[in-house]
Amino acid sequence: QVQLVESGGGLVQAGDSLRLSCVGSGRTFSGHVMGWFRQAPGKEREFAAHITWNGGTSYADSVKGRFTISRDNAKNTVYLQMNSLKPEDTAVYYCAYRGTGLGSYGYDYWGQGTRVTVSS
C-alpha cells in the first residue's frame, strides 16, 4: 500500500504562484512514475504533469511553461510548482503513484487532493 498526502493548496489571485507537495509512505517513490492530476468543478479529472524515476517530465498543454514537476526521492516527495496561475487552474489537485499502471488513468494510488482556487 502507498499513502499519499498532498498539501500546499489555497486561495490565490491570478498571476500568483503556489507550490504543491505530495509526501508518500508505505513504499519508496524511487523507480516509479509520479503524476499530478486535477479536477475542476463539474469536469472530468485531467492529467497535469508527470515525472519519471530518472527525472523525465511531461506536461499537459494547458500548464506547459507555467508548471514544473520535481521530485525528491530521498524524501519520498513530489512537488508541483505552479506559476502565473489563471482562474481556469482552479481545481482539486491530486498526486498519483504508478505501480503496476493498472489503476485509474494508469496510476494505482491517489492522494486525497488539495484544493487550489484562483480568483480573477
XYZ file of N, CA, C and O in Angstrom:
480
model
N 0.839 -1.195 0.000
C 0.000 0.000 0.000
C 0.872 1.243 0.000
O 1.948 1.252 0.572
N 0.363 2.258 -0.633
C 1.025 3.553 -0.670
C 0.038 4.595 -0.180
O -1.115 4.635 -0.622
N 0.469 5.415 0.743
C -0.353 6.525 1.199
C 0.269 7.825 0.698
O 1.483 8.033 0.848
N -0.555 8.664 0.111
C -0.101 9.928 -0.454
C -0.869 11.067 0.208
O -2.097 11.009 0.307
N -0.146 12.087 0.631
C -0.776 13.235 1.267
C -0.306 14.503 0.577
O 0.888 14.828 0.608
N -1.254 15.200 -0.035
C -0.940 16.453 -0.705
C -1.114 17.631 0.251
O -1.917 17.568 1.190
N -0.392 18.690 -0.031
C -0.539 19.926 0.725
C -0.102 21.087 -0.155
O 0.501 20.877 -1.209
N -0.416 22.302 0.304
C 0.047 23.486 -0.400
C -1.010 24.230 -1.183
O -0.732 25.305 -1.730
N -2.215 23.678 -1.255
C -3.271 24.378 -1.964
C -3.748 25.603 -1.198
O -3.356 25.835 -0.058
N -4.585 26.380 -1.855
C -5.117 27.563 -1.204
C -5.819 28.475 -2.182
O -6.044 28.120 -3.338
N -6.152 29.658 -1.681
C -6.814 30.686 -2.488
C -5.793 31.747 -2.864
O -5.158 32.333 -1.970
N -5.622 31.961 -4.154
C -4.664 32.948 -4.631
C -5.311 33.786 -5.728
O -6.386 33.442 -6.234
N -4.627 34.835 -6.109
C -5.098 35.672 -7.209
C -4.408 35.267 -8.512
O -3.321 34.667 -8.499
N -5.045 35.609 -9.602
C -4.454 35.334 -10.907
C -3.060 35.960 -10.987
O -2.859 37.099 -10.543
N -2.120 35.190 -11.514
C -0.752 35.648 -11.613
C 0.142 35.202 -10.471
O 1.374 35.280 -10.576
N -0.457 34.745 -9.392
C 0.299 34.277 -8.238
C 0.889 32.892 -8.485
O 0.605 32.235 -9.502
N 1.662 32.440 -7.506
C 2.283 31.119 -7.568
C 1.909 30.304 -6.343
O 1.604 30.858 -5.274
N 1.925 29.002 -6.520
C 1.750 28.059 -5.420
C 2.669 26.875 -5.657
O 2.963 26.539 -6.810
N 3.063 26.235 -4.561
C 3.855 25.020 -4.663
C 3.132 23.912 -3.913
O 2.939 24.018 -2.695
N 2.738 22.907 -4.639
C 2.090 21.753 -4.036
C 3.140 20.702 -3.701
O 4.122 20.539 -4.428
N 2.900 20.000 -2.607
C 3.770 18.902 -2.202
C 2.939 17.643 -2.028
O 1.760 17.705 -1.668
N 3.568 16.518 -2.260
C 2.929 15.220 -2.064
C 3.947 14.320 -1.383
O 4.990 14.012 -1.964
N 3.631 13.934 -0.157
C 4.516 13.065 0.601
C 3.917 11.676 0.634
O 2.733 11.494 0.931
N 4.762 10.689 0.362
C 4.289 9.320 0.336
C 4.875 8.480 1.445
O 5.948 8.769 1.967
N 4.157 7.440 1.781
C 4.643 6.467 2.753
C 4.150 5.101 2.346
O 3.191 4.967 1.578
N 4.811 4.100 2.842
C 4.415 2.729 2.550
C 5.330 2.049 1.554
O 5.595 0.854 1.668
N 5.763 2.806 0.562
C 6.712 2.290 -0.415
C 7.582 3.442 -0.872
O 7.184 4.602 -0.814
N 8.747 3.113 -1.364
C 9.615 4.150 -1.873
C 9.104 4.675 -3.211
O 8.516 3.932 -4.005
N 9.322 5.955 -3.438
C 8.929 6.564 -4.697
C 9.915 6.218 -5.811
O 9.542 6.201 -6.984
N 11.156 6.017 -5.430
C 12.177 5.875 -6.460
C 11.852 4.687 -7.357
O 11.372 3.649 -6.900
N 12.076 4.868 -8.626
C 11.789 3.828 -9.597
C 10.380 3.864 -10.139
O 10.013 3.029 -10.967
N 9.585 4.816 -9.673
C 8.188 4.883 -10.096
C 7.847 6.245 -10.670
O 8.327 7.273 -10.214
N 6.960 6.221 -11.658
C 6.418 7.456 -12.200
C 5.449 8.056 -11.182
O 4.650 7.345 -10.578
N 5.555 9.359 -11.019
C 4.631 10.094 -10.150
C 3.915 11.144 -11.006
O 4.519 11.770 -11.870
N 2.651 11.322 -10.734
C 1.880 12.265 -11.539
C 1.067 13.218 -10.703
O 0.801 12.968 -9.521
N 0.702 14.327 -11.328
C -0.269 15.261 -10.768
C -1.438 15.349 -11.740
O -1.237 15.516 -12.953
N -2.628 15.244 -11.189
C -3.853 15.410 -11.949
C -4.675 16.497 -11.283
O -4.407 16.877 -10.145
N -5.684 16.968 -11.984
C -6.569 17.947 -11.379
C -7.987 17.737 -11.850
O -8.218 17.191 -12.933
N -8.919 18.160 -11.023
C -10.327 18.032 -11.368
C -11.044 19.316 -10.993
O -11.148 19.649 -9.813
N -11.492 20.014 -12.006
C -12.249 21.249 -11.804
C -13.709 20.905 -11.518
O -14.184 19.831 -11.902
N -14.419 21.807 -10.880
C -15.831 21.543 -10.565
C -16.624 21.200 -11.818
O -16.569 21.923 -12.816
N -17.329 20.086 -11.767
C -18.182 19.683 -12.874
C -17.459 19.103 -14.064
O -18.073 18.864 -15.109
N -16.151 18.875 -13.925
C -15.377 18.353 -15.049
C -14.700 17.045 -14.691
O -14.598 16.679 -13.522
N -14.233 16.362 -15.727
C -13.502 15.120 -15.531
C -12.108 15.415 -14.965
O -11.550 16.499 -15.177
N -11.561 14.431 -14.282
C -10.178 14.548 -13.835
C -9.274 14.579 -15.060
O -9.496 13.836 -16.024
N -8.258 15.437 -15.027
C -7.368 15.537 -16.167
C -5.909 15.520 -15.736
O -5.563 15.955 -14.629
N -5.083 15.045 -16.628
C -3.640 14.983 -16.405
C -3.054 16.387 -16.397
O -3.445 17.233 -17.219
N -2.131 16.615 -15.471
C -1.410 17.889 -15.446
C 0.070 17.693 -15.765
O 0.617 18.381 -16.623
N 0.702 16.748 -15.062
C 2.134 16.552 -15.262
C 2.535 15.195 -14.694
O 1.861 14.654 -13.816
N 3.652 14.671 -15.212
C 4.232 13.509 -14.568
C 5.753 13.595 -14.630
O 6.321 14.355 -15.419
N 6.379 12.802 -13.777
C 7.824 12.752 -13.726
C 8.244 11.302 -13.589
O 7.701 10.552 -12.774
N 9.210 10.908 -14.409
C 9.683 9.524 -14.370
C 10.695 9.327 -13.249
O 11.106 10.282 -12.572
N 11.117 8.087 -13.086
C 12.019 7.777 -11.991
C 13.333 8.534 -12.109
O 13.967 8.870 -11.108
N 13.753 8.825 -13.345
C 15.038 9.490 -13.547
C 14.878 10.968 -13.919
O 15.815 11.596 -14.417
N 13.696 11.528 -13.670
C 13.514 12.966 -13.827
C 12.928 13.439 -15.134
O 12.784 14.652 -15.339
N 12.592 12.549 -16.027
C 11.936 12.963 -17.250
C 10.539 13.478 -16.959
O 9.852 12.938 -16.097
N 10.138 14.546 -17.635
C 8.857 15.173 -17.328
C 7.967 15.293 -18.559
O 8.446 15.317 -19.700
N 6.689 15.386 -18.308
C 5.703 15.611 -19.350
C 4.597 16.467 -18.765
O 4.261 16.316 -17.576
N 4.043 17.369 -19.597
C 3.032 18.298 -19.113
C 1.850 18.365 -20.069
O 2.007 18.214 -21.288
N 0.695 18.645 -19.506
C -0.455 18.971 -20.337
C -0.191 20.317 -21.014
O 0.479 21.190 -20.450
N -0.724 20.481 -22.206
C -0.512 21.740 -22.926
C -0.996 22.941 -22.116
O -0.423 24.022 -22.200
N -2.043 22.728 -21.345
C -2.650 23.832 -20.600
C -1.755 24.376 -19.491
O -1.968 25.496 -19.020
N -0.776 23.591 -19.059
C 0.095 24.040 -17.962
C 1.547 24.182 -18.394
O 2.372 24.690 -17.625
N 1.853 23.746 -19.588
C 3.240 23.770 -20.052
C 3.789 25.192 -20.034
O 3.129 26.134 -20.460
N 4.997 25.328 -19.497
C 5.615 26.640 -19.404
C 5.285 27.396 -18.129
O 5.933 28.391 -17.804
N 4.271 26.936 -17.401
C 3.883 27.590 -16.145
C 4.079 26.682 -14.933
O 4.381 27.176 -13.845
N 3.901 25.392 -15.111
C 4.022 24.438 -14.012
C 5.323 23.649 -14.175
O 5.746 23.343 -15.299
N 5.907 23.286 -13.036
C 7.102 22.453 -13.034
C 6.944 21.356 -12.002
O 6.692 21.638 -10.818
N 7.103 20.117 -12.443
C 7.052 18.987 -11.527
C 8.477 18.577 -11.179
O 9.376 18.624 -12.038
N 8.691 18.203 -9.930
C 10.006 17.750 -9.498
C 9.810 16.715 -8.399
O 8.700 16.541 -7.879
N 10.894 16.044 -8.055
C 10.797 15.013 -7.041
C 12.052 14.980 -6.205
O 13.141 15.325 -6.676
N 11.886 14.512 -4.971
C 12.995 14.267 -4.071
C 12.785 12.850 -3.542
O 12.009 12.624 -2.609
N 13.464 11.911 -4.162
C 13.254 10.507 -3.795
C 13.686 10.216 -2.355
O 13.102 9.357 -1.695
N 14.690 10.917 -1.887
C 15.148 10.700 -0.519
C 14.067 11.070 0.496
O 14.017 10.511 1.595
N 13.209 12.015 0.107
C 12.133 12.446 1.000
C 10.788 11.845 0.602
O 9.767 12.175 1.214
N 10.800 10.982 -0.405
C 9.545 10.401 -0.897
C 8.515 11.486 -1.180
O 7.337 11.374 -0.796
N 8.954 12.525 -1.849
C 8.120 13.697 -2.072
C 8.179 14.116 -3.533
O 9.243 14.080 -4.152
N 7.036 14.511 -4.050
C 6.961 15.089 -5.382
C 6.303 16.457 -5.254
O 5.431 16.659 -4.399
N 6.744 17.388 -6.080
C 6.280 18.773 -5.995
C 5.649 19.204 -7.320
O 5.968 18.661 -8.383
N 4.798 20.195 -7.223
C 4.286 20.853 -8.408
C 4.353 22.357 -8.164
O 3.576 22.897 -7.377
N 5.320 22.984 -8.814
C 5.441 24.445 -8.737
C 4.536 25.043 -9.798
O 4.680 24.736 -10.989
N 3.616 25.877 -9.378
C 2.640 26.462 -10.287
C 2.820 27.973 -10.306
O 2.626 28.632 -9.278
N 3.189 28.500 -11.445
C 3.393 29.930 -11.613
C 2.357 30.506 -12.572
O 1.721 29.771 -13.327
N 2.221 31.812 -12.530
C 1.298 32.512 -13.432
C -0.076 31.848 -13.434
O -0.647 31.550 -14.496
N -0.588 31.622 -12.259
C -1.858 30.916 -12.144
C -3.001 31.695 -12.770
O -3.034 32.931 -12.735
N -3.924 30.952 -13.342
C -5.089 31.521 -14.004
C -6.358 30.992 -13.330
O -6.332 29.911 -12.720
N -7.455 31.700 -13.460
C -8.710 31.204 -12.873
C -9.065 29.795 -13.360
O -9.629 29.002 -12.587
N -8.713 29.471 -14.586
C -9.029 28.140 -15.112
C -8.161 27.041 -14.509
O -8.394 25.858 -14.776
N -7.183 27.406 -13.694
C -6.410 26.412 -12.957
C -7.114 25.981 -11.676
O -6.634 25.075 -10.974
N -8.210 26.626 -11.353
C -8.968 26.262 -10.161
C -9.436 24.816 -10.249
O -10.089 24.419 -11.221
N -9.070 24.024 -9.247
C -9.377 22.593 -9.253
C -8.879 21.973 -7.951
O -8.143 22.601 -7.193
N -9.274 20.742 -7.749
C -8.636 19.918 -6.727
C -7.493 19.185 -7.425
O -7.700 18.565 -8.477
N -6.316 19.265 -6.830
C -5.125 18.666 -7.414
C -4.790 17.385 -6.657
O -4.720 17.377 -5.425
N -4.555 16.326 -7.433
C -4.289 15.013 -6.877
C -2.899 14.538 -7.292
O -2.505 14.663 -8.458
N -2.225 13.941 -6.332
C -0.951 13.281 -6.573
C -1.248 11.801 -6.833
O -2.170 11.237 -6.215
N -0.473 11.190 -7.711
C -0.718 9.787 -8.044
C 0.594 9.036 -8.215
O 1.591 9.606 -8.678
N 0.552 7.757 -7.879
C 1.725 6.876 -7.899
C 1.452 5.732 -8.865
O 0.406 5.079 -8.783
N 2.376 5.506 -9.766
C 2.216 4.410 -10.714
C 3.011 3.209 -10.248
O 4.234 3.243 -10.195
N 2.287 2.156 -9.919
C 2.946 0.905 -9.566
C 2.867 -0.036 -10.757
O 3.709 -0.068 -11.624
N 1.786 -0.781 -10.824
C 1.562 -1.684 -11.960
C 1.055 -0.924 -13.179
O 1.139 -1.413 -14.297
N 0.475 0.250 -12.944
C -0.117 1.003 -14.037
C -1.508 0.541 -14.419
O -2.054 0.973 -15.443
N -2.112 -0.308 -13.604
C -3.417 -0.860 -13.939
C -4.576 -0.084 -13.325
O -5.737 -0.417 -13.550
N -4.270 0.930 -12.548
C -5.325 1.699 -11.902
C -5.892 2.772 -12.808
O -5.597 2.831 -14.006
N -6.696 3.627 -12.200
C -7.329 4.710 -12.956
C -6.267 5.607 -13.590
O -5.315 6.004 -12.928
N -6.478 5.925 -14.855
C -5.562 6.787 -15.613
C -4.131 6.246 -15.594
O -3.178 7.000 -15.799
N -3.966 4.970 -15.308
C -2.644 4.358 -15.292
C -1.880 4.521 -13.997
O -0.677 4.260 -13.954
N -2.578 4.950 -12.947
C -1.948 5.122 -11.644
C -2.692 4.292 -10.607
O -3.908 4.171 -10.655
N -1.936 3.754 -9.672
C -2.504 2.781 -8.745
C -2.900 3.362 -7.396
O -3.764 2.802 -6.726
N -2.264 4.443 -6.998
C -2.558 5.044 -5.707
C -2.721 6.548 -5.889
O -1.985 7.180 -6.671
N -3.669 7.095 -5.133
C -4.017 8.514 -5.238
C -4.081 9.139 -3.853
O -4.472 8.475 -2.877
N -3.730 10.406 -3.810
C -3.927 11.153 -2.575
C -5.356 11.643 -2.470
O -6.181 11.401 -3.360
N -5.626 12.371 -1.394
C -6.979 12.854 -1.147
C -7.258 14.185 -1.853
O -8.401 14.616 -1.946
N -6.221 14.804 -2.338
C -6.358 16.041 -3.096
C -6.158 17.281 -2.247
O -6.381 17.276 -1.028
N -5.728 18.339 -2.894
C -5.600 19.649 -2.255
C -6.236 20.669 -3.192
O -6.008 20.646 -4.402
N -7.041 21.553 -2.622
C -7.828 22.470 -3.437
C -7.051 23.731 -3.752
O -6.460 24.361 -2.859
N -7.087 24.109 -5.005
C -6.486 25.363 -5.472
C -7.590 26.210 -6.089
O -8.312 25.752 -6.969
N -7.713 27.423 -5.585
C -8.695 28.358 -6.122
C -7.973 29.621 -6.555
O -7.246 30.226 -5.758
N -8.166 29.992 -7.806
C -7.518 31.170 -8.359
C -8.597 32.192 -8.714
O -9.461 31.933 -9.548
N -8.534 33.328 -8.057
C -9.517 34.371 -8.318
C -8.998 35.336 -9.378
O -7.795 35.561 -9.496
N -9.925 35.918 -10.112
C -9.527 36.839 -11.195
C -9.393 38.262 -10.697
O -9.747 38.588 -9.570
